[in-house]
CSV table of C-alpha atoms and ligand atoms in Angstrom, one decimal:
chain,number,residue,atom,x,y,z
A,109,UNK,CA,-29.8,-12.2,-6.9
A,110,UNK,CA,-28.3,-12.1,-3.2
A,111,UNK,CA,-31.3,-13.3,-1.8
A,112,UNK,CA,-30.9,-16.5,-4.0
A,113,UNK,CA,-27.3,-17.5,-3.6
A,114,UNK,CA,-27.5,-17.2,0.1
A,115,UNK,CA,-30.2,-19.9,0.3
A,116,UNK,CA,-28.8,-22.2,-2.1
A,117,UNK,CA,-24.8,-21.8,-2.4
A,118,UNK,CA,-24.3,-23.6,1.3
A,119,UNK,CA,-26.7,-26.2,0.6
A,120,UNK,CA,-24.7,-27.0,-3.1
A,121,UNK,CA,-21.8,-26.8,-1.1
A,122,UNK,CA,-22.8,-29.6,1.1
A,123,UNK,CA,-24.3,-31.6,-1.4
A,124,UNK,CA,-21.1,-31.6,-3.6
A,125,UNK,CA,-18.9,-32.4,-0.7
A,126,UNK,CA,-21.4,-35.6,0.1
A,127,UNK,CA,-21.5,-36.2,-3.6
A,128,UNK,CA,-17.6,-36.3,-3.7
A,129,UNK,CA,-17.7,-38.9,-0.7
A,130,UNK,CA,-20.7,-40.8,-2.1
A,131,UNK,CA,-21.2,-43.6,0.1
A,132,UNK,CA,-18.7,-42.6,2.7
A,133,UNK,CA,-18.9,-40.2,5.7
A,134,UNK,CA,-18.3,-37.2,5.4
A,135,UNK,CA,-17.5,-35.2,9.1
A,136,UNK,CA,-19.8,-32.4,10.4
A,137,UNK,CA,-17.1,-30.4,10.8
A,138,UNK,CA,-16.3,-30.4,7.3
A,139,UNK,CA,-19.2,-28.9,6.4
A,140,UNK,CA,-19.5,-26.4,9.1
A,141,UNK,CA,-16.0,-25.3,8.0
A,142,UNK,CA,-17.2,-25.0,4.0
A,143,UNK,CA,-20.2,-23.3,4.4
A,144,UNK,CA,-19.6,-21.2,7.9
A,145,UNK,CA,-22.5,-22.3,9.0
A,146,UNK,CA,-23.3,-23.7,12.7
A,147,UNK,CA,-24.1,-27.4,13.3
A,148,UNK,CA,-27.4,-26.4,13.6
A,149,UNK,CA,-27.5,-24.7,10.2
A,150,UNK,CA,-26.0,-27.6,8.5
A,151,UNK,CA,-28.5,-30.1,9.9
A,152,UNK,CA,-31.3,-27.5,8.5
A,153,UNK,CA,-30.0,-28.4,4.8
A,154,UNK,CA,-29.3,-32.0,5.5
A,155,UNK,CA,-33.3,-31.9,6.6
A,156,UNK,CA,-34.3,-30.0,3.5
A,157,UNK,CA,-32.1,-32.6,1.4
A,158,UNK,CA,-34.0,-35.6,2.9
A,159,UNK,CA,-37.2,-34.2,2.5
A,160,UNK,CA,-36.1,-33.7,-1.0
A,161,UNK,CA,-35.5,-37.5,-1.7
A,162,UNK,CA,-32.0,-37.9,-0.5
A,163,UNK,CA,-30.7,-40.5,1.6
A,164,UNK,CA,-28.3,-39.3,4.3
A,165,UNK,CA,-27.4,-41.2,7.1
A,166,UNK,CA,-26.6,-39.4,10.0
A,167,UNK,CA,-23.8,-40.6,12.8
A,168,UNK,CA,-23.0,-38.3,15.8
A,169,UNK,CA,-19.4,-39.7,15.6
A,170,UNK,CA,-18.6,-39.8,12.0
A,171,UNK,CA,-20.8,-37.2,10.0
A,172,UNK,CA,-23.0,-37.5,6.9
A,173,UNK,CA,-23.2,-40.1,4.6
A,174,UNK,CA,-25.1,-39.8,1.0
A,175,UNK,CA,-26.7,-43.3,0.4
A,176,UNK,CA,-29.3,-42.4,-2.5
A,177,UNK,CA,-29.9,-39.3,-5.1
A,178,UNK,CA,-33.0,-38.5,-6.2
A,179,UNK,CA,-34.3,-37.1,-9.8
A,180,UNK,CA,-33.7,-33.5,-8.7
A,181,UNK,CA,-32.1,-30.7,-10.8
A,182,UNK,CA,-29.7,-29.0,-8.2
A,183,UNK,CA,-26.8,-27.3,-9.3
A,184,UNK,CA,-24.4,-30.0,-7.3
A,185,UNK,CA,-26.1,-33.0,-9.3
A,186,UNK,CA,-26.0,-31.0,-12.4
A,187,UNK,CA,-22.1,-30.0,-12.2
A,188,UNK,CA,-20.9,-33.4,-11.2
A,189,UNK,CA,-18.7,-34.6,-14.0
A,190,UNK,CA,-20.3,-31.9,-16.3
A,191,UNK,CA,-18.8,-32.2,-19.8
A,192,UNK,CA,-19.2,-28.4,-20.5
A,193,UNK,CA,-17.0,-25.6,-21.3
A,194,UNK,CA,-19.4,-22.7,-21.1
A,195,UNK,CA,-23.2,-23.7,-20.3
A,196,UNK,CA,-24.3,-24.6,-16.8
A,197,UNK,CA,-21.0,-23.8,-15.3
A,198,UNK,CA,-23.1,-21.3,-13.4
A,199,UNK,CA,-26.7,-22.7,-12.4
A,200,UNK,CA,-29.5,-20.9,-10.7
A,201,UNK,CA,-32.1,-23.7,-9.0
A,202,UNK,CA,-35.7,-22.5,-8.2
A,203,UNK,CA,-38.3,-25.6,-6.4
A,204,UNK,CA,-40.7,-23.3,-8.1
A,205,UNK,CA,-40.9,-20.1,-10.1
A,206,UNK,CA,-43.0,-17.9,-12.4
A,207,UNK,CA,-40.8,-18.6,-15.5
A,208,UNK,CA,-37.1,-19.3,-16.0
A,209,UNK,CA,-37.2,-16.8,-18.9
A,210,UNK,CA,-38.5,-14.0,-16.8
A,211,UNK,CA,-35.9,-14.9,-14.0
A,212,UNK,CA,-33.0,-15.3,-16.6
A,213,UNK,CA,-33.7,-11.8,-18.5
A,214,UNK,CA,-33.6,-10.4,-15.2
A,215,UNK,CA,-30.0,-12.2,-14.5
A,216,UNK,CA,-28.9,-11.5,-17.6
A,217,UNK,CA,-29.4,-7.9,-17.4
A,218,UNK,CA,-27.2,-7.7,-14.1
A,219,UNK,CA,-24.4,-9.4,-16.6
A,220,UNK,CA,-23.6,-13.0,-15.2
A,221,UNK,CA,-21.4,-15.7,-17.0
A,222,UNK,CA,-22.0,-17.0,-20.2
A,223,UNK,CA,-24.0,-19.9,-20.6
A,224,UNK,CA,-25.5,-19.3,-17.2
A,225,UNK,CA,-28.8,-21.7,-16.8
A,226,UNK,CA,-31.6,-21.0,-14.7
A,227,UNK,CA,-33.7,-24.4,-14.1
A,228,UNK,CA,-37.0,-24.9,-12.3
A,229,UNK,CA,-38.7,-27.8,-10.8
A,230,UNK,CA,-42.3,-26.2,-11.7
A,231,UNK,CA,-43.4,-22.6,-13.1
A,232,UNK,CA,-46.7,-21.2,-12.0
A,233,UNK,CA,-46.3,-19.1,-15.7
A,234,UNK,CA,-44.4,-20.7,-17.6
A,235,UNK,CA,-44.7,-18.7,-20.9
A,236,UNK,CA,-44.7,-20.2,-24.6
A,237,UNK,CA,-44.7,-18.4,-28.0
A,238,UNK,CA,-47.4,-16.1,-28.8
A,239,UNK,CA,-48.3,-15.3,-24.9
A,240,UNK,CA,-49.3,-19.0,-24.6
A,241,UNK,CA,-49.0,-21.0,-21.4
A,242,UNK,CA,-46.3,-23.8,-20.7
A,243,UNK,CA,-47.8,-26.5,-18.4
A,244,UNK,CA,-45.6,-28.6,-16.6
A,245,UNK,CA,-46.2,-30.4,-13.5
A,246,UNK,CA,-43.9,-30.4,-10.5
A,247,UNK,CA,-40.3,-32.7,-10.8
A,248,UNK,CA,-41.5,-33.6,-13.8
A,249,UNK,CA,-39.9,-32.1,-17.0
A,250,UNK,CA,-37.0,-30.0,-18.0
A,251,UNK,CA,-37.7,-26.3,-17.4
A,252,UNK,CA,-34.8,-24.2,-18.2
A,253,UNK,CA,-33.3,-21.0,-19.6
A,254,UNK,CA,-30.0,-20.2,-20.8
A,255,UNK,CA,-28.1,-16.9,-20.8
A,256,UNK,CA,-26.1,-16.1,-23.7
A,257,UNK,CA,-24.0,-12.9,-24.2
A,258,UNK,CA,-23.2,-13.8,-28.4
A,259,UNK,CA,-21.3,-11.0,-30.2
A,260,UNK,CA,-23.6,-11.3,-33.0
A,261,UNK,CA,-26.0,-8.8,-34.7
A,262,UNK,CA,-29.5,-9.2,-34.0
A,263,UNK,CA,-30.0,-11.0,-37.3
A,264,UNK,CA,-28.4,-14.1,-36.2
A,265,UNK,CA,-30.3,-14.2,-32.9
A,266,UNK,CA,-32.7,-17.0,-33.8
A,267,UNK,CA,-29.6,-19.3,-34.6
A,268,UNK,CA,-29.5,-20.1,-30.8
A,269,UNK,CA,-33.0,-21.6,-31.4
A,270,UNK,CA,-31.5,-23.4,-34.1
A,271,UNK,CA,-28.7,-24.6,-32.0
A,272,UNK,CA,-31.1,-25.3,-29.0
A,273,UNK,CA,-33.6,-27.6,-31.3
A,274,UNK,CA,-30.3,-29.4,-33.2
A,275,UNK,CA,-29.2,-29.9,-29.3
A,276,UNK,CA,-32.5,-31.5,-28.1
A,277,UNK,CA,-32.7,-33.7,-31.3
A,278,UNK,CA,-29.1,-34.9,-30.3
A,279,UNK,CA,-29.8,-35.5,-27.0
A,280,UNK,CA,-32.8,-37.5,-27.5
A,281,UNK,CA,-31.1,-39.8,-29.9
A,282,UNK,CA,-28.1,-40.2,-27.3
A,283,UNK,CA,-30.2,-40.7,-24.4
A,284,UNK,CA,-33.5,-42.4,-25.4
A,285,UNK,CA,-32.7,-43.7,-28.9
A,286,UNK,CA,-35.5,-41.8,-30.2
A,287,UNK,CA,-35.7,-40.2,-33.4
A,288,UNK,CA,-37.2,-36.6,-33.1
A,289,UNK,CA,-37.7,-33.9,-36.0
A,290,UNK,CA,-38.0,-30.1,-36.1
A,291,UNK,CA,-40.8,-27.8,-36.8
A,292,UNK,CA,-39.9,-24.5,-37.6
A,293,UNK,CA,-39.6,-22.5,-36.1
A,294,UNK,CA,-39.0,-23.5,-32.5
A,295,UNK,CA,-40.5,-27.2,-31.7
A,296,UNK,CA,-39.4,-30.8,-31.4
A,297,UNK,CA,-41.6,-33.4,-32.5
A,298,UNK,CA,-41.8,-37.3,-31.8
A,299,UNK,CA,-44.1,-39.2,-34.2
A,300,UNK,CA,-46.2,-36.1,-34.9
A,301,UNK,CA,-46.7,-35.0,-31.3
A,302,UNK,CA,-44.6,-31.9,-29.7
A,303,UNK,CA,-42.4,-33.1,-27.0
A,304,UNK,CA,-40.2,-29.8,-26.4
A,305,UNK,CA,-40.8,-26.1,-27.0
A,306,UNK,CA,-38.3,-23.4,-27.2
A,307,UNK,CA,-38.7,-19.7,-26.4
A,308,UNK,CA,-35.7,-17.3,-27.2
A,309,UNK,CA,-35.9,-14.0,-25.8
A,310,UNK,CA,-33.4,-11.0,-26.3
A,311,UNK,CA,-32.4,-7.7,-25.2
A,312,UNK,CA,-30.7,-5.6,-28.4
A,313,UNK,CA,-28.4,-2.3,-28.2
A,314,UNK,CA,-28.5,-0.6,-31.7
A,315,UNK,CA,-27.8,-3.9,-33.9
A,316,UNK,CA,-25.8,-6.2,-31.6
A,317,UNK,CA,-27.4,-8.5,-29.2
A,318,UNK,CA,-27.2,-7.6,-25.6
A,319,UNK,CA,-28.2,-10.8,-24.3
A,320,UNK,CA,-30.5,-13.6,-25.1
A,321,UNK,CA,-32.3,-16.2,-23.3
A,322,UNK,CA,-33.2,-19.4,-25.1
A,323,UNK,CA,-36.0,-21.1,-22.8
A,324,UNK,CA,-36.5,-24.7,-23.1
A,325,UNK,CA,-39.4,-26.7,-21.9
A,326,UNK,CA,-38.8,-30.6,-22.4
A,327,UNK,CA,-41.4,-33.0,-21.5
A,328,UNK,CA,-39.6,-36.1,-19.9
A,329,UNK,CA,-41.9,-37.9,-17.4
A,330,UNK,CA,-45.1,-36.0,-17.3
A,331,UNK,CA,-48.3,-38.3,-18.1
A,332,UNK,CA,-50.0,-36.2,-20.6
A,333,UNK,CA,-53.0,-38.4,-20.2
A,334,UNK,CA,-54.0,-36.1,-17.3
A,335,UNK,CA,-53.8,-33.2,-19.2
A,336,UNK,CA,-56.7,-33.3,-21.6
A,337,UNK,CA,-55.9,-29.8,-23.0
A,338,UNK,CA,-52.7,-31.2,-24.5
A,339,UNK,CA,-53.1,-34.9,-24.6
A,340,UNK,CA,-54.0,-34.7,-28.5
A,341,UNK,CA,-50.9,-32.8,-29.6
A,342,UNK,CA,-48.0,-33.2,-27.3
A,343,UNK,CA,-46.1,-36.2,-26.0
A,344,UNK,CA,-43.2,-36.9,-23.5
A,345,UNK,CA,-40.4,-39.2,-23.2
A,346,UNK,CA,-42.2,-41.2,-20.4
A,347,UNK,CA,-44.9,-41.8,-23.3
A,348,UNK,CA,-42.3,-42.7,-26.1
A,349,UNK,CA,-40.0,-44.9,-24.2
A,350,UNK,CA,-42.9,-46.4,-21.9
A,351,UNK,CA,-40.6,-45.7,-18.5
A,352,UNK,CA,-39.6,-42.9,-16.3
A,353,UNK,CA,-36.3,-41.3,-17.7
A,354,UNK,CA,-33.9,-39.6,-15.5
A,355,UNK,CA,-34.0,-35.7,-16.0
A,356,UNK,CA,-30.7,-35.5,-14.6
A,357,UNK,CA,-29.4,-37.6,-17.3
A,358,UNK,CA,-31.2,-35.7,-20.0
A,359,UNK,CA,-30.4,-32.4,-18.7
A,360,UNK,CA,-26.5,-33.3,-18.3
A,361,UNK,CA,-26.7,-34.5,-22.2
A,362,UNK,CA,-28.4,-31.5,-23.1
A,363,UNK,CA,-26.1,-29.0,-21.6
A,364,UNK,CA,-23.2,-30.8,-23.2
A,365,UNK,CA,-24.8,-30.7,-26.7
A,366,UNK,CA,-25.8,-26.8,-26.5
A,367,UNK,CA,-22.2,-26.1,-25.2
A,368,UNK,CA,-20.6,-27.7,-28.2
A,369,UNK,CA,-23.2,-26.4,-30.6
A,370,UNK,CA,-22.8,-22.8,-29.1
A,371,UNK,CA,-18.9,-23.0,-29.2
A,372,UNK,CA,-19.6,-24.1,-33.3
A,373,UNK,CA,-21.7,-21.3,-33.6
A,374,UNK,CA,-19.3,-18.5,-32.4
A,375,UNK,CA,-16.6,-20.0,-34.6
A,376,UNK,CA,-18.3,-20.7,-38.0
A,377,UNK,CA,-20.4,-19.0,-40.6
A,378,UNK,CA,-23.5,-21.4,-39.3
A,379,UNK,CA,-23.4,-23.2,-42.4
A,380,UNK,CA,-23.2,-26.9,-40.8
A,381,UNK,CA,-25.9,-25.6,-38.3
A,382,UNK,CA,-28.5,-24.9,-41.3
A,383,UNK,CA,-27.5,-28.4,-42.7
A,384,UNK,CA,-28.1,-30.3,-39.3
A,385,UNK,CA,-31.4,-28.4,-38.9
A,386,UNK,CA,-32.5,-29.2,-42.0
A,387,UNK,CA,-31.6,-32.8,-42.1
A,388,UNK,CA,-33.5,-33.1,-39.2
A,389,UNK,CA,-36.7,-30.7,-40.4
A,390,UNK,CA,-40.2,-32.1,-40.5
A,391,UNK,CA,-41.2,-29.3,-42.8
A,392,UNK,CA,-38.9,-29.5,-45.5
A,393,UNK,CA,-40.7,-30.0,-48.9
A,394,UNK,CA,-43.7,-30.5,-47.2
A,395,UNK,CA,-47.0,-28.1,-48.3
A,396,UNK,CA,-47.4,-25.7,-45.0
A,397,UNK,CA,-49.6,-22.8,-43.8
A,398,UNK,CA,-47.8,-20.0,-42.2
A,399,UNK,CA,-50.1,-17.3,-39.8
A,400,UNK,CA,-48.2,-14.5,-39.2
A,401,UNK,CA,-50.5,-11.7,-37.8
A,402,UNK,CA,-53.3,-11.2,-39.9
A,403,UNK,CA,-51.4,-12.8,-42.9
A,404,UNK,CA,-51.7,-16.4,-43.6
A,405,UNK,CA,-49.1,-18.2,-46.5
A,406,UNK,CA,-49.4,-21.3,-48.2
A,407,UNK,CA,-47.0,-23.1,-50.1
A,408,UNK,CA,-43.8,-25.8,-49.9
A,409,UNK,CA,-41.1,-25.1,-47.2
A,410,UNK,CA,-38.0,-25.6,-49.1
A,411,UNK,CA,-35.6,-25.5,-46.2
A,412,UNK,CA,-34.2,-22.6,-43.6
A,413,UNK,CA,-31.5,-20.0,-43.8
A,414,UNK,CA,-28.5,-19.6,-41.7
A,415,UNK,CA,-30.3,-17.1,-39.8
A,416,UNK,CA,-33.3,-19.1,-39.2
A,417,UNK,CA,-36.1,-17.7,-41.5
A,418,UNK,CA,-38.2,-20.1,-43.2
A,419,UNK,CA,-37.5,-20.3,-47.0
A,420,UNK,CA,-41.0,-21.0,-48.8
A,421,UNK,CA,-42.4,-21.1,-52.3
A,422,UNK,CA,-45.9,-20.0,-52.6
A,423,UNK,CA,-48.8,-21.1,-54.9
A,424,UNK,CA,-47.5,-19.2,-57.6
A,425,UNK,CA,-44.0,-20.1,-57.1
A,426,UNK,CA,-42.5,-17.0,-55.8
A,427,UNK,CA,-40.1,-17.3,-53.2
A,428,UNK,CA,-40.4,-16.1,-49.6
A,429,UNK,CA,-38.2,-15.5,-46.4
A,430,UNK,CA,-40.6,-15.8,-43.6
A,431,UNK,CA,-39.0,-14.5,-40.0
A,432,UNK,CA,-41.8,-15.7,-37.6
A,433,UNK,CA,-45.3,-17.2,-37.7
A,434,UNK,CA,-47.1,-20.2,-36.8
A,435,UNK,CA,-46.5,-23.1,-39.1
A,436,UNK,CA,-49.1,-26.0,-39.6
A,437,UNK,CA,-48.4,-28.7,-42.0
A,438,UNK,CA,-50.9,-29.2,-44.8
A,439,UNK,CA,-52.6,-32.7,-43.8
A,440,UNK,CA,-54.5,-33.4,-47.1
A,441,UNK,CA,-50.9,-33.5,-49.3
A,442,UNK,CA,-49.8,-36.8,-50.4
B,514,BTN,C1,-43.4,-22.7,-27.2
B,514,BTN,O1,-43.6,-24.1,-27.7
B,514,BTN,O2,-44.2,-22.3,-27.4
B,514,BTN,C2,-42.1,-22.5,-26.3
B,514,BTN,C3,-42.3,-22.7,-25.0
B,514,BTN,C4,-41.1,-22.7,-24.1
B,514,BTN,C5,-41.3,-23.1,-22.8
B,514,BTN,C6,-40.1,-22.8,-21.7
B,514,BTN,S1,-39.9,-23.6,-20.4
B,514,BTN,C7,-38.8,-23.0,-19.5
B,514,BTN,C8,-38.9,-21.6,-20.2
B,514,BTN,N1,-39.4,-21.0,-19.1
B,514,BTN,C9,-40.6,-20.1,-19.7
B,514,BTN,O3,-41.2,-19.2,-19.4
B,514,BTN,N2,-40.8,-20.6,-21.0
B,514,BTN,C10,-39.5,-21.6,-21.7
């Protein structure tokens, strides 16, 4: 963790100071003073930021002036004007990483702040449920993992998945005016195609959650047509809205929604969360099949419990609570 902080902290400090004074010159001495770097050290970071698409004018006499901001997910950009209490107060950023969930679990075990976010521009081994891959080209989508330390028994851990899917639905409505729906257990769909997947992983001691990592992959600007393997089943905001969407705006709103839902989760019995999930559900009262290991169950999905289990009435009229599985909608239903 130390090495990551050493690389990104000074860069973030420089960026924060440039953002604060956006459009004005920031004296070089202010940047060297704040980062404890030499002039050459500061210059190296300026060079990197320019390479990332930031417009930065340099003047020997006046210092540096920020003129243009690219759609990158740097902590300094995320945290400017961020409306959260808990989520993303601490952010670890990677241009490329194997999986944000993997590294987030490592950080979580070392005890970071509740709500810490790990975010990446690219994953080389992005993980989906059931060991599937999660495909995402660099600088296109949102790939993040949020670390939580909820004082809760393990039986409630999937409330975090519910919370994340509701947050995504709220964000898509607020930022893009798009109506999305939730497919149990962890997907968000628009017009029948998957736009977001959520992977919650956790570590428990006896019956209580030590930490949970909620990984979110949200397709923003990926051109799905270039990915034949998922073109039939997935979509992106680019495809739905017909134009590129600012990932930074989407992520900041998402962090805000997760933040308020997490506070609600910690202070209530989960009934409102359950109701909101059911309002956005695309499976309630539909004929479904659920594959769980070797078992297949068929029936009508009735809803979800407060702990995220699917309530299903099978063909014999018997009621079941299903904890996990792969759900498909029965397309032949009327
Ligand atoms: C699924 O639909 O199966 C869940 C996909 C979850 C993908 C996200 S991307 C960010 C985080 N890091 C990972 O390796 N996976 C999750």
